[in-house]
Coordinates of C-alpha atoms in Angstrom, one line a residue:
M1 CA 51.3 -9.7 1.4
S2 CA 53.2 -6.8 3.5
Q3 CA 53.0 -3.2 2.3
S4 CA 56.5 -2.6 1.5
E5 CA 56.7 -5.4 -0.1
L6 CA 54.2 -4.3 -2.6
N7 CA 55.5 -1.4 -3.5
H8 CA 58.8 -3.1 -3.9
R9 CA 57.9 -5.8 -6.4
L10 CA 55.6 -2.9 -7.9
Q11 CA 58.1 -0.4 -8.3
G12 CA 60.4 -3.3 -10.1
S13 CA 57.7 -4.4 -12.2
S14 CA 57.7 0.0 -12.9
V15 CA 61.8 -0.8 -13.7
S16 CA 61.5 -4.3 -16.0
A17 CA 58.8 -2.2 -18.5
K18 CA 60.6 0.7 -18.6
G19 CA 63.5 -1.8 -19.4
H20 CA 61.1 -3.7 -22.2
E21 CA 60.1 -0.3 -24.2
G22 CA 63.3 1.7 -24.3
S23 CA 65.4 -1.4 -25.5
I24 CA 67.7 -2.1 -22.8
N25 CA 69.6 -4.8 -22.0
P26 CA 68.4 -7.0 -19.3
T27 CA 71.4 -8.5 -17.6
M28 CA 72.8 -4.6 -17.7
D29 CA 73.7 -3.4 -14.2
Q30 CA 72.4 -0.9 -11.3
S31 CA 75.2 0.8 -11.9
A32 CA 75.0 1.8 -16.1
L33 CA 71.1 2.0 -15.7
S34 CA 71.7 4.8 -13.0
S35 CA 74.2 6.7 -15.4
S36 CA 72.0 5.9 -18.2
T37 CA 69.1 8.8 -17.4
T38 CA 70.1 12.3 -16.4
P39 CA 67.7 13.6 -12.6
I40 CA 67.3 16.7 -12.4
P41 CA 69.2 19.0 -9.6
R42 CA 66.7 19.0 -6.6
P43 CA 67.6 22.0 -5.1
V44 CA 67.1 23.3 -8.3
R45 CA 63.7 22.8 -8.3
G46 CA 62.3 23.4 -4.7
G47 CA 64.9 26.8 -4.8
R48 CA 62.2 27.6 -8.5
K49 CA 59.8 26.6 -6.3
R50 CA 60.6 28.6 -2.8
F51 CA 60.9 32.4 -4.8
S52 CA 58.5 31.6 -7.5
W53 CA 56.0 33.8 -4.7
L54 CA 58.7 36.7 -5.9
Q55 CA 57.0 36.4 -9.5
S56 CA 53.9 37.8 -7.7
L57 CA 53.9 40.9 -6.4
G58 CA 52.6 43.3 -7.7
A59 CA 50.8 40.8 -10.2
G60 CA 47.6 42.8 -8.4
I61 CA 48.2 46.2 -9.4
I62 CA 49.3 45.9 -12.9
L63 CA 46.9 43.2 -13.4
D64 CA 44.4 46.0 -13.0
I65 CA 46.7 48.8 -14.8
R66 CA 46.5 46.6 -17.7
A67 CA 43.0 45.5 -17.5
R68 CA 41.3 50.0 -16.8
A69 CA 44.2 51.3 -18.5
P70 CA 42.2 50.9 -22.6
W71 CA 39.5 52.3 -20.7
Y72 CA 40.8 55.7 -19.8
I73 CA 39.9 57.4 -22.0
S74 CA 36.1 56.3 -22.8
D75 CA 36.2 57.6 -19.1
W76 CA 36.1 60.8 -20.1
A77 CA 34.5 60.8 -23.0
D78 CA 31.3 58.9 -22.0
A79 CA 30.6 61.8 -19.6
W80 CA 29.4 63.9 -22.2
N81 CA 25.8 62.6 -20.9
Y82 CA 23.0 63.9 -18.4
R83 CA 23.2 61.2 -16.5
V84 CA 26.5 62.8 -14.8
V85 CA 24.3 66.8 -14.0
P86 CA 22.1 64.6 -10.9
A87 CA 24.5 61.9 -10.5
T88 CA 27.1 65.0 -9.1
A89 CA 24.4 67.1 -7.4
L90 CA 23.1 64.4 -5.4
I91 CA 25.8 62.7 -4.8
F92 CA 28.1 66.2 -3.3
F93 CA 25.2 67.1 -0.8
A94 CA 24.9 63.3 0.5
N95 CA 28.7 63.5 0.6
V96 CA 29.7 67.1 2.2
L97 CA 26.4 67.2 4.4
P98 CA 26.7 63.8 6.1
G99 CA 30.4 64.0 6.1
I100 CA 30.8 66.9 8.4
A101 CA 28.0 66.6 10.0
F102 CA 29.5 62.7 11.3
S103 CA 32.9 65.0 12.1
L104 CA 30.6 67.6 14.8
D105 CA 31.5 65.2 17.6
L106 CA 35.5 64.7 16.6
I107 CA 35.2 69.3 15.4
E108 CA 34.1 70.0 18.4
T109 CA 36.2 67.5 21.7
T110 CA 39.3 67.6 19.2
Q111 CA 39.7 71.5 19.0
Q112 CA 41.6 70.0 16.0
Y113 CA 39.6 69.5 12.9
G114 CA 37.3 72.3 11.5
V115 CA 35.2 71.8 8.4
S116 CA 37.6 72.7 6.4
E117 CA 39.6 70.2 7.1
V118 CA 36.4 68.3 5.7
L119 CA 36.5 69.3 3.0
I120 CA 40.1 69.3 2.0
S121 CA 40.0 65.1 2.9
S122 CA 36.3 65.0 0.2
F123 CA 38.3 66.6 -2.4
M124 CA 41.9 65.0 -2.6
A125 CA 40.2 61.5 -1.8
A126 CA 37.8 62.4 -5.2
F127 CA 40.5 63.6 -7.3
I128 CA 43.0 60.5 -7.0
F129 CA 40.2 58.6 -6.9
S130 CA 38.8 59.8 -10.6
V131 CA 41.6 60.9 -11.9
F132 CA 44.0 58.1 -11.2
G133 CA 41.7 55.2 -9.6
A134 CA 40.4 52.3 -12.1
Q135 CA 37.3 51.9 -9.7
P136 CA 35.2 55.8 -9.9
L137 CA 32.1 54.9 -9.5
T138 CA 33.3 54.8 -5.7
I139 CA 32.8 57.2 -3.9
A140 CA 35.5 58.2 -1.2
G141 CA 35.2 60.8 2.3
V142 CA 35.1 60.9 5.8
T143 CA 32.7 57.9 7.2
G144 CA 31.0 57.9 10.9
P145 CA 33.3 54.9 11.4
I146 CA 36.7 57.2 11.3
T147 CA 35.4 59.7 12.9
V148 CA 34.7 57.5 16.0
F149 CA 38.0 56.3 15.5
N150 CA 39.6 59.5 15.8
K151 CA 38.0 60.6 18.6
T152 CA 38.3 57.2 20.2
I153 CA 42.0 58.1 20.2
F154 CA 42.4 61.2 21.5
D155 CA 40.4 60.3 24.5
I156 CA 42.4 58.2 25.4
I157 CA 46.6 59.5 24.9
E158 CA 44.7 62.9 26.4
R159 CA 44.2 60.6 29.4
Q160 CA 47.9 60.4 29.5
S161 CA 49.9 61.8 31.7
N162 CA 52.6 63.2 29.6
P163 CA 50.1 62.8 26.1
P164 CA 52.0 64.0 21.8
V165 CA 50.7 65.8 19.6
Y166 CA 47.7 64.7 18.6
L167 CA 47.8 65.4 14.5
H168 CA 52.1 64.5 15.3
F169 CA 50.8 61.4 16.7
I170 CA 47.5 60.2 14.6
G171 CA 50.3 61.2 11.5
W172 CA 52.0 57.8 12.7
V173 CA 48.9 56.4 13.1
Y174 CA 48.4 57.4 9.1
L175 CA 51.9 56.4 7.9
W176 CA 52.0 53.3 9.7
A177 CA 48.7 52.3 7.3
A178 CA 49.1 53.2 4.3
I179 CA 52.3 50.8 5.1
F180 CA 49.7 48.3 5.6
H181 CA 47.6 49.6 2.6
W182 CA 50.5 48.8 0.5
V183 CA 51.7 45.6 1.7
T184 CA 48.6 44.7 1.1
A185 CA 48.6 45.4 -2.0
I186 CA 51.4 44.2 -3.2
L187 CA 51.6 40.9 -1.9
N188 CA 47.5 40.3 -3.5
W189 CA 45.5 40.1 0.0
C190 CA 42.9 41.7 -2.2
N191 CA 41.6 38.5 -2.9
F192 CA 40.2 37.9 0.4
L193 CA 37.9 39.3 -1.3
K194 CA 36.0 37.2 -2.7
Y195 CA 35.6 35.6 0.6
V196 CA 33.2 38.5 1.2
T197 CA 30.1 37.7 0.3
L198 CA 25.8 39.0 1.0
F199 CA 26.4 37.5 4.3
S200 CA 29.0 40.7 5.8
C201 CA 28.6 43.5 3.2
D202 CA 23.9 43.4 4.3
T203 CA 25.6 42.4 7.7
F204 CA 27.9 45.8 8.1
G205 CA 25.4 48.3 5.9
F206 CA 22.7 47.0 8.1
Y207 CA 25.1 48.3 11.0
V208 CA 26.3 51.8 9.1
S209 CA 22.6 52.6 8.2
W210 CA 22.2 52.3 11.6
V211 CA 24.7 54.2 12.7
Y212 CA 22.7 56.9 10.4
L213 CA 19.2 56.8 12.0
Q214 CA 21.6 57.6 15.5
Y215 CA 23.8 60.7 14.1
G216 CA 20.6 61.8 13.0
I217 CA 19.1 62.2 17.1
Q218 CA 22.5 63.0 18.6
V219 CA 22.6 65.8 16.3
L220 CA 19.7 67.1 17.0
T221 CA 20.2 65.8 21.3
R222 CA 23.2 67.9 20.9
Q223 CA 21.6 70.9 20.5
L224 CA 20.0 70.0 24.1
Q225 CA 23.4 70.0 25.7
S226 CA 26.0 72.7 24.3
N227 CA 24.0 75.4 25.1
N228 CA 23.8 76.9 28.5
P229 CA 20.8 77.8 28.8
P230 CA 19.6 75.6 26.6
N231 CA 17.4 76.9 23.4
L232 CA 15.0 75.4 23.6
P233 CA 12.9 76.9 20.7
G234 CA 15.1 76.6 18.4
S235 CA 15.5 72.8 19.7
L236 CA 12.0 72.5 18.9
V237 CA 12.7 74.2 15.4
S238 CA 15.6 72.0 14.2
I239 CA 13.2 68.1 15.2
I240 CA 10.3 70.5 12.7
L241 CA 12.9 70.7 10.2
A242 CA 14.1 67.8 10.7
L243 CA 11.1 65.8 10.1
L244 CA 10.4 68.0 7.4
M245 CA 13.4 66.6 5.0
L246 CA 12.5 63.3 6.2
V247 CA 9.1 63.2 5.3
T248 CA 9.3 65.9 1.9
S249 CA 12.6 63.2 0.6
F250 CA 10.3 60.2 1.2
L251 CA 7.3 62.0 -1.1
F252 CA 9.9 63.5 -3.8
R253 CA 11.2 59.2 -4.2
S254 CA 8.1 57.6 -3.5
L255 CA 5.9 60.3 -6.6
S256 CA 9.3 58.8 -8.6
Q257 CA 8.2 55.1 -8.3
T258 CA 4.4 56.1 -9.1
S259 CA 2.8 55.8 -12.6
Y260 CA 2.0 59.9 -11.7
F261 CA 3.0 62.6 -14.3
H262 CA 5.3 62.4 -17.1
R263 CA 8.2 60.3 -16.5
H264 CA 10.3 62.7 -17.5
V265 CA 9.1 64.4 -14.4
R266 CA 9.1 61.1 -12.3
R267 CA 13.1 61.1 -13.1
F268 CA 13.4 64.2 -12.2
L269 CA 12.3 64.4 -9.0
A270 CA 14.2 60.9 -8.6
D271 CA 17.1 62.7 -9.5
Y272 CA 16.8 66.2 -7.6
G273 CA 14.8 65.9 -5.3
M274 CA 16.7 65.1 -2.3
P275 CA 18.9 68.4 -3.1
I276 CA 15.3 70.0 -3.3
S277 CA 14.1 69.4 -0.1
L278 CA 17.6 70.3 1.4
I279 CA 17.5 73.6 0.4
A280 CA 12.8 73.9 1.0
S281 CA 14.0 73.2 5.0
S282 CA 16.9 75.0 5.4
A283 CA 14.4 78.2 4.3
M284 CA 11.5 76.8 6.1
A285 CA 14.3 78.2 9.0
Y286 CA 14.7 81.4 8.5
W287 CA 10.6 82.2 8.2
G288 CA 8.8 83.2 10.8
R289 CA 8.8 82.4 13.9
F290 CA 11.0 80.0 13.2
N291 CA 14.2 82.5 12.9
A292 CA 13.6 83.9 15.8
A293 CA 14.0 80.6 16.9
N294 CA 16.9 80.6 16.4
P295 CA 18.3 76.6 15.3
T296 CA 21.9 76.6 15.4
T297 CA 23.9 75.5 11.9
L298 CA 27.0 74.7 10.9
P299 CA 30.0 75.4 11.8
V300 CA 32.0 77.2 9.5
G301 CA 35.8 79.1 10.0
G302 CA 38.1 80.2 7.1
A303 CA 38.5 80.0 3.4
F304 CA 41.3 78.0 3.0
Q305 CA 42.0 77.8 6.9
A306 CA 43.2 75.2 9.0
A307 CA 41.5 74.9 12.1
N308 CA 43.3 76.7 14.8
G309 CA 44.9 78.8 12.7
R310 CA 47.2 76.2 12.1
E311 CA 49.7 75.7 9.4
W312 CA 48.8 72.9 6.7
L313 CA 51.8 70.2 7.5
V314 CA 51.6 68.1 10.0
K315 CA 55.1 67.4 11.0
F316 CA 54.4 64.1 12.3
W317 CA 57.7 63.6 12.4
E318 CA 58.8 64.9 16.0
L319 CA 57.0 62.9 18.1
D320 CA 59.7 61.3 20.5
G321 CA 60.2 58.2 19.9
K322 CA 57.8 55.3 21.9
W323 CA 54.9 57.7 20.4
V324 CA 56.1 56.1 16.9
G325 CA 55.8 52.7 18.4
I326 CA 52.7 53.3 19.9
A327 CA 50.9 54.6 16.7
L328 CA 52.1 51.0 14.6
P329 CA 48.5 49.2 16.6
F330 CA 46.5 52.0 15.8
G331 CA 48.2 51.8 12.8
L332 CA 47.2 47.7 12.0
V333 CA 43.3 48.1 13.4
L334 CA 43.1 51.5 10.9
W335 CA 44.3 49.2 8.3
I336 CA 41.4 46.1 8.8
L337 CA 38.7 48.8 9.5
F338 CA 39.9 50.3 5.9
F339 CA 40.2 47.1 3.7
F340 CA 36.7 46.2 4.9
D341 CA 35.2 49.4 4.9
H342 CA 36.4 50.9 1.0
N343 CA 36.3 47.1 -0.3
V344 CA 33.1 46.6 0.7
S345 CA 31.7 50.0 -0.7
S346 CA 33.7 49.5 -4.3
L347 CA 31.6 45.5 -4.7
M348 CA 28.9 47.7 -3.4
A349 CA 28.9 50.2 -6.3
Q350 CA 30.2 47.8 -8.6
G351 CA 26.8 45.4 -7.3
S352 CA 25.6 42.4 -9.7
E353 CA 22.8 44.8 -10.0
F354 CA 24.2 47.1 -12.1
P355 CA 25.4 46.0 -15.9
L356 CA 28.1 47.6 -15.4
R357 CA 30.8 46.2 -19.0
K358 CA 34.3 48.3 -17.9
P359 CA 37.1 46.2 -15.6
P360 CA 37.2 47.3 -11.6
G361 CA 40.7 47.0 -10.0
F362 CA 41.2 46.1 -6.2
H363 CA 44.6 45.5 -5.5
Y364 CA 46.2 49.4 -8.0
D365 CA 42.8 50.9 -6.0
F366 CA 43.6 50.1 -2.4
F367 CA 47.5 51.1 -3.3
L368 CA 45.5 54.5 -4.0
L369 CA 43.9 54.6 0.0
G370 CA 47.6 54.4 0.9
I371 CA 49.3 57.2 -0.4
T372 CA 45.1 59.3 0.6
T373 CA 45.8 57.9 4.0
F374 CA 50.0 59.0 3.6
I375 CA 48.6 62.8 2.4
A376 CA 46.0 62.9 5.5
G377 CA 48.1 62.7 7.8
L378 CA 50.5 64.2 6.1
I379 CA 48.4 67.9 6.5
G380 CA 46.2 67.0 9.8
V381 CA 43.1 65.7 8.0
P382 CA 40.2 62.7 8.4
A383 CA 41.2 59.9 5.7
P384 CA 38.4 59.3 3.7
N385 CA 37.9 56.0 2.0
G386 CA 34.4 54.3 0.3
L387 CA 31.7 55.7 1.3
I388 CA 27.9 53.6 1.8
P389 CA 25.3 54.3 1.1
Q390 CA 27.0 56.9 -1.9
A391 CA 28.7 54.6 -3.2
P392 CA 26.0 52.7 -4.5
I393 CA 23.4 55.2 -4.7
H394 CA 26.3 56.7 -7.4
T395 CA 26.1 53.6 -9.2
T396 CA 22.3 53.8 -8.7
S397 CA 21.9 57.7 -9.6
L398 CA 24.6 56.7 -13.6
T399 CA 22.3 53.9 -14.8
V400 CA 19.9 54.2 -17.0
M401 CA 16.5 52.6 -16.8
G402 CA 14.9 51.0 -19.8
H403 CA 12.5 48.6 -21.1
P404 CA 13.2 44.7 -21.5
Y405 CA 14.4 43.6 -25.0
K406 CA 11.2 41.0 -25.3
K407 CA 13.6 38.1 -25.4
D408 CA 15.4 38.7 -22.5
K409 CA 12.0 39.3 -20.4
D410 CA 11.6 36.9 -17.3
P411 CA 9.7 33.3 -18.5
E412 CA 8.6 33.0 -15.0
E413 CA 7.3 37.0 -15.7
H414 CA 4.8 35.2 -18.2
V415 CA 1.3 34.6 -17.0
T416 CA -1.1 32.4 -19.1
D417 CA -4.5 33.9 -19.5
S418 CA -7.4 31.5 -18.9
P419 CA -10.1 32.3 -21.4
Q420 CA -12.3 33.9 -19.6
T421 CA -10.0 36.4 -18.9
P422 CA -11.3 39.4 -19.5
D423 CA -9.7 41.3 -22.7
A424 CA -9.7 44.7 -21.1
E425 CA -7.5 42.9 -18.0
K426 CA -5.2 41.6 -20.6
K427 CA -3.7 44.5 -22.7
Q428 CA -4.0 46.3 -19.2
R429 CA -1.2 43.9 -17.2
N430 CA 0.0 43.6 -20.9
D431 CA 0.8 47.4 -20.8
S432 CA 1.9 47.1 -17.4
I433 CA 4.8 44.8 -18.8
E434 CA 5.8 47.1 -21.7
R435 CA 5.9 50.2 -19.3
H436 CA 8.2 48.3 -16.5
E437 CA 11.7 49.8 -17.0
V438 CA 15.1 47.9 -16.2
P439 CA 18.8 48.5 -16.1
I440 CA 19.7 48.4 -18.9
S441 CA 23.9 50.6 -18.9
V442 CA 25.7 53.0 -16.7
V443 CA 27.8 56.0 -17.5
E444 CA 30.4 54.7 -16.0
Q445 CA 32.8 57.9 -16.5
R446 CA 34.7 59.8 -14.0
V447 CA 33.8 63.2 -14.6
S448 CA 30.4 63.1 -11.3
N449 CA 33.3 61.7 -9.1
L450 CA 35.8 65.3 -9.6
A451 CA 33.2 67.5 -10.3
Q452 CA 31.7 66.8 -6.8
G453 CA 34.8 67.1 -5.7
A454 CA 35.6 70.0 -7.4
L455 CA 32.2 71.7 -5.9
C456 CA 33.5 70.7 -1.9
L457 CA 36.7 72.9 -3.1
V458 CA 33.8 76.0 -4.2
L459 CA 32.7 75.3 -0.8
L460 CA 36.2 76.4 0.3
T461 CA 35.5 80.4 -0.4
G462 CA 34.1 82.6 2.1
P463 CA 30.6 83.4 0.1
F464 CA 29.7 79.6 -0.1
L465 CA 31.1 78.8 3.9
H466 CA 28.7 81.5 4.7
V467 CA 26.3 80.1 2.7
L468 CA 27.4 76.4 4.5
N469 CA 26.7 78.5 7.8
L470 CA 23.2 78.7 6.6
I471 CA 22.0 75.0 6.5
P472 CA 20.4 74.1 10.3
R473 CA 21.2 70.8 12.1
G474 CA 18.2 70.2 12.4
V475 CA 18.1 69.6 8.3
L476 CA 21.5 67.3 8.6
A477 CA 19.5 65.6 10.8
G478 CA 16.6 65.0 8.5
L479 CA 19.5 63.8 6.1
F480 CA 20.3 61.4 8.2
W481 CA 17.1 59.6 9.1
F482 CA 16.9 59.7 5.3
M483 CA 19.5 58.1 4.2
G484 CA 19.9 55.9 6.4
S485 CA 16.4 54.6 6.4
D486 CA 16.7 54.6 2.4
A487 CA 20.0 52.1 3.3
L488 CA 17.9 49.4 5.2
Q489 CA 15.1 49.6 2.6
G490 CA 17.7 48.0 0.7
N491 CA 19.5 45.9 3.1
G492 CA 19.0 42.4 2.5
I493 CA 18.4 41.8 6.6
T494 CA 15.2 44.4 6.3
G495 CA 14.6 42.0 3.4
K496 CA 14.4 38.5 5.1
I497 CA 12.4 40.5 8.4
L498 CA 9.9 41.9 6.1
Y499 CA 9.5 38.9 4.3
F500 CA 7.8 37.2 7.7
L501 CA 5.5 40.0 8.2
R502 CA 4.0 39.7 3.7
D503 CA 0.9 38.1 3.4
K504 CA 1.8 35.4 2.1
S505 CA -1.5 35.0 -0.2
L506 CA 0.2 38.6 -1.1
T507 CA 4.2 37.0 -2.1
A508 CA 5.1 36.3 -5.5
H509 CA 5.1 32.9 -6.3
N510 CA 8.6 32.4 -7.9
E511 CA 9.5 34.5 -4.3
P512 CA 13.7 32.1 -3.6
L513 CA 12.7 32.5 -0.1
K514 CA 9.9 30.2 -0.3
R515 CA 12.1 27.4 -0.8
V516 CA 13.9 28.4 2.2
R517 CA 12.6 26.8 5.0
K518 CA 11.5 29.4 8.0
S519 CA 13.2 27.9 10.9
R520 CA 16.5 28.6 8.5
I521 CA 15.8 32.2 7.6
L522 CA 15.3 32.1 11.5
L523 CA 18.8 31.3 12.0
F524 CA 20.3 32.9 9.3
L525 CA 19.0 36.1 10.5
T526 CA 20.1 35.9 13.5
V527 CA 23.8 35.4 13.0
Q528 CA 24.0 38.3 11.2
L529 CA 21.9 40.5 14.4
V530 CA 24.8 38.4 16.3
G531 CA 27.4 40.0 14.1
F532 CA 25.2 43.6 13.8
G533 CA 25.1 44.2 17.3
A534 CA 28.0 43.1 18.4
T535 CA 29.7 44.7 16.2
F536 CA 26.9 48.8 17.6
A537 CA 27.5 48.1 20.8
I538 CA 31.2 48.1 20.4
T539 CA 30.9 51.5 19.6
Q540 CA 28.9 52.9 22.3
T541 CA 31.9 52.2 24.9
I542 CA 35.6 53.4 25.5
A543 CA 36.5 49.9 22.9
A544 CA 34.9 51.4 20.3
I545 CA 38.8 51.3 18.5
G546 CA 38.0 48.0 18.2
F547 CA 35.0 47.6 16.5
P548 CA 36.8 47.6 13.0
V549 CA 38.6 43.5 13.7
I550 CA 34.5 42.5 14.8
I551 CA 33.6 43.7 11.4
M552 CA 35.8 41.3 9.7
L553 CA 35.6 38.5 11.8
L554 CA 32.3 38.7 9.8
I555 CA 34.1 36.8 6.9
P556 CA 35.5 34.1 8.4
L557 CA 32.3 33.8 10.7
R558 CA 30.0 33.3 7.3
M559 CA 33.4 30.5 5.6
V560 CA 34.2 28.8 8.8
I561 CA 30.3 28.7 11.6
V562 CA 27.8 29.4 9.0
P563 CA 28.5 25.8 7.6
R564 CA 28.9 24.2 10.1
L565 CA 25.1 25.0 11.4
P566 CA 22.0 22.8 9.1
F567 CA 21.6 24.9 6.9
T568 CA 21.0 22.7 2.9
A569 CA 23.5 23.8 0.0
E570 CA 20.6 25.7 -1.6
E571 CA 19.3 27.6 1.5
L572 CA 22.1 28.5 1.7
A573 CA 22.8 29.6 -2.2
I574 CA 19.4 31.3 -1.6
L575 CA 19.9 32.8 1.2
D576 CA 23.6 34.0 0.7
G577 CA 25.6 34.9 -2.8
P578 CA 27.8 37.0 -4.3
T579 CA 27.7 40.8 -3.8
A580 CA 29.4 41.5 -7.3
S581 CA 28.6 40.0 -11.0
P582 CA 31.5 37.4 -11.7
F583 CA 33.4 39.8 -13.5
T584 CA 34.2 41.5 -11.1
M585 CA 34.7 39.3 -9.0
E586 CA 38.0 38.8 -11.7
S587 CA 39.9 41.4 -10.1
V588 CA 40.1 39.5 -7.1
G589 CA 41.0 35.9 -8.4
G590 CA 36.6 35.2 -9.1
S591 CA 33.6 34.7 -6.0
L592 CA 33.5 31.9 -4.9

């Protein structure tokens, strides 16, 4: 029997059954049967499906606002906590000084930006995201990638025979990027963040860490190239100050993780170790022969003055029409950069290791990022976006540590003592478990972000600009090295590399990587390092303008290529995983 005949019979039996069940006369003709029912008009149903997507426009933004609005008052009331003080101090130094140092090359090359522009950009981002944002824990400011982006654009347009006004062109680039931001938020494209896993975050974080290390070296080498003849004693002092900053910062960090001193002292060293190291290292530059060497310090301008005395308002609408069209693809590339960089920063600031209780808002915050990008082009400052590693550092500094409840202890941590185990050893082990502190809460509030932004505005006044001018560039190089190496320590790629170097007899028995074949760990690492190498390599060429595309390709690489490699489902689950908890990922439709 053919398939058509079978289908015909099935349809016939179906009609007969319906006729019997509905007590319809079997002798009723087909026309009467058809007239006894009222079919649903197909054009109407199709039209509803065709335009149903209009109902979802801006749905992500609306849901983010509805989820976060009930917590707005508590975001300010919860700031009455001591953790806000060290978090503000730490993130102020970790945000402002690297932002200025990142911009040094941009400032000296373009002559269109100054320290004032960097500080205004940092303040604007802090004010908007702390007062109006749905994710106030995310720290935004001037990053290394945006300075590379702006400098590359300058190099490209200056090679033209009749180049446009640089800030006018950048204004249109930022405007196009802002439009892409708004469209992305309205169309709920932030839901694609569900495809961003630790694979992409670790690879990008690994790249950013090495950028910090590289910029630390560039800060020092630039001093040898800027003077003619070069100030060799001053350059040597800068190297000494960089090493002093690096060593003292790690010394304080290491002491905070030991059993020495009272726990309040250890917490103080963890909170203020980096600012104390920065102030002490800067003071060393003015001691004895170090002062005579005259090391290079940070450049500053006038209080609240734009570079070269220009007006703060950039009239980018006066740009020729052809350059407006040329700015469009540059705006698209900037949108790609910010979509990945800012959202990954937000994910890492709300990682699964933090016990958060307030909902996120990725769609709404990305819409706000479009506003800050547009304002940045309007007043001629570098566009701010989410910072790595500052954003997770901010959340870490706001984390409240405490002893776990006995019922919450991991059963895998339980160790069975044999009858021969000495009582002293048992007691020491139990005391060690009781002293172990874990994150029990996070002070989720808006004040620390707003306060560090306000300090940027204070730094723009004359007296504080003079203080800023006293900071040697060598200290900034040490700060770069410390932040880069500290981020590398917590990176997943570094952890997998160190796993190969660790003594297996001293490796914890419950180490998840033990359940993965070494060849598969090596293969996974190779894919990540290839992605890192491609991103790092392209930023060293004239094609650096396209490095955001390489970064974005990490997502399809993980979703399409990696699953086709010889990994089992269990191995991929161990090697990779979601960046944030399911609670956080609800804003973008959940995790995969």
